[in-house]
PDB file of C-alpha atoms in Angstrom:
ATOM      1  CA  MET A1160      -7.900   6.723   7.687  1.00  0.00           C
ATOM      2  CA  PRO A1161      -7.042   9.370   4.963  1.00  0.00           C
ATOM      3  CA  TRP A1162      -8.956  12.368   5.281  1.00  0.00           C
ATOM      4  CA  VAL A1163     -10.640  12.395   1.972  1.00  0.00           C
ATOM      5  CA  VAL A1164     -11.790   8.570   3.008  1.00  0.00           C
ATOM      6  CA  GLN A1165     -13.237   9.460   5.514  1.00  0.00           C
ATOM      7  CA  GLN A1166     -15.580  12.012   3.881  1.00  0.00           C
ATOM      8  CA  VAL A1167     -16.857   9.787   0.393  1.00  0.00           C
ATOM      9  CA  ALA A1168     -17.152   7.109   3.596  1.00  0.00           C
ATOM     10  CA  ARG A1169     -19.919   9.708   5.568  1.00  0.00           C
ATOM     11  CA  ARG A1170     -21.912  11.234   2.326  1.00  0.00           C
ATOM     12  CA  GLU A1171     -24.530   9.270  -0.009  1.00  0.00           C
ATOM     13  CA  ARG A1172     -23.427   8.193  -3.555  1.00  0.00           C
ATOM     14  CA  LEU A1173     -22.881  10.404  -6.381  1.00  0.00           C
ATOM     15  CA  PRO A1174     -23.635  10.426  -9.748  1.00  0.00           C
ATOM     16  CA  ILE A1175     -19.543  11.159 -11.071  1.00  0.00           C
ATOM     17  CA  ARG A1176     -16.544   9.193 -11.916  1.00  0.00           C
ATOM     18  CA  LEU A1177     -13.201   9.439 -10.972  1.00  0.00           C
ATOM     19  CA  PHE A1178      -9.755   8.675 -12.288  1.00  0.00           C
ATOM     20  CA  LEU A1179      -7.230   8.175  -9.706  1.00  0.00           C
ATOM     21  CA  ALA A1180      -3.735   8.090 -10.434  1.00  0.00           C
ATOM     22  CA  ALA A1181      -0.040   7.432  -8.059  1.00  0.00           C
ATOM     23  CA  GLY A1182       2.921   6.417  -9.016  1.00  0.00           C
ATOM     24  CA  LEU A1183       4.654   3.267  -7.549  1.00  0.00           C
ATOM     25  CA  CYS A1184       7.105   5.587  -5.817  1.00  0.00           C
ATOM     26  CA  GLU A1185       4.234   7.620  -4.087  1.00  0.00           C
ATOM     27  CA  THR A1186       4.944   5.912  -0.580  1.00  0.00           C
ATOM     28  CA  GLY A1187       4.171   7.030   3.053  1.00  0.00           C
ATOM     29  CA  ARG A1188       6.897   8.090   6.170  1.00  0.00           C
ATOM     30  CA  CYS A1189       7.073   7.981   9.304  1.00  0.00           C
ATOM     31  CA  ASP A1190       3.633   5.904   9.236  1.00  0.00           C
ATOM     32  CA  LEU A1191       1.247   7.866   7.438  1.00  0.00           C
ATOM     33  CA  ALA A1192       0.074   7.076   4.261  1.00  0.00           C
ATOM     34  CA  GLY A1193       1.603   8.632   0.969  1.00  0.00           C
ATOM     35  CA  ILE A1194      -0.615   9.536  -1.846  1.00  0.00           C
ATOM     36  CA  LEU A1195       0.330   5.605  -3.398  1.00  0.00           C
ATOM     37  CA  GLU A1196      -2.140   4.185  -0.049  1.00  0.00           C
ATOM     38  CA  ALA A1197      -4.567   6.932   0.264  1.00  0.00           C
ATOM     39  CA  SER A1198      -5.244   6.327  -3.435  1.00  0.00           C
ATOM     40  CA  ARG A1199      -5.712   2.656  -3.043  1.00  0.00           C
ATOM     41  CA  ILE A1200      -7.826   2.748   0.132  1.00  0.00           C
ATOM     42  CA  LEU A1201      -9.730   5.834  -1.723  1.00  0.00           C
ATOM     43  CA  ARG A1202     -10.303   3.446  -4.053  1.00  0.00           C
ATOM     44  CA  ASP A1203     -12.065   0.486  -1.651  1.00  0.00           C
ATOM     45  CA  MET A1204     -13.703   2.571  -0.265  1.00  0.00           C
ATOM     46  CA  LEU A1205     -15.046   3.863  -3.726  1.00  0.00           C
ATOM     47  CA  ARG A1206     -15.867   0.414  -5.003  1.00  0.00           C
ATOM     48  CA  ILE A1207     -18.035  -0.555  -1.272  1.00  0.00           C
ATOM     49  CA  LYS A1208     -20.082   2.677  -1.976  1.00  0.00           C
ATOM     50  CA  GLY A1209     -20.838   1.949  -6.088  1.00  0.00           C
TER      51      GLY A1209
END
């Protein structure tokens, strides 16, 4: 799990709004999440937290 997602998961919900953007070609290599995958994981965590 990407570091920033772990930090979001540990903390209480804050009254802020975020905008995430990544291109379809910004993928990872060598079993590491790239910007696209990490952004999608972060998006899912933020949705879970409300």
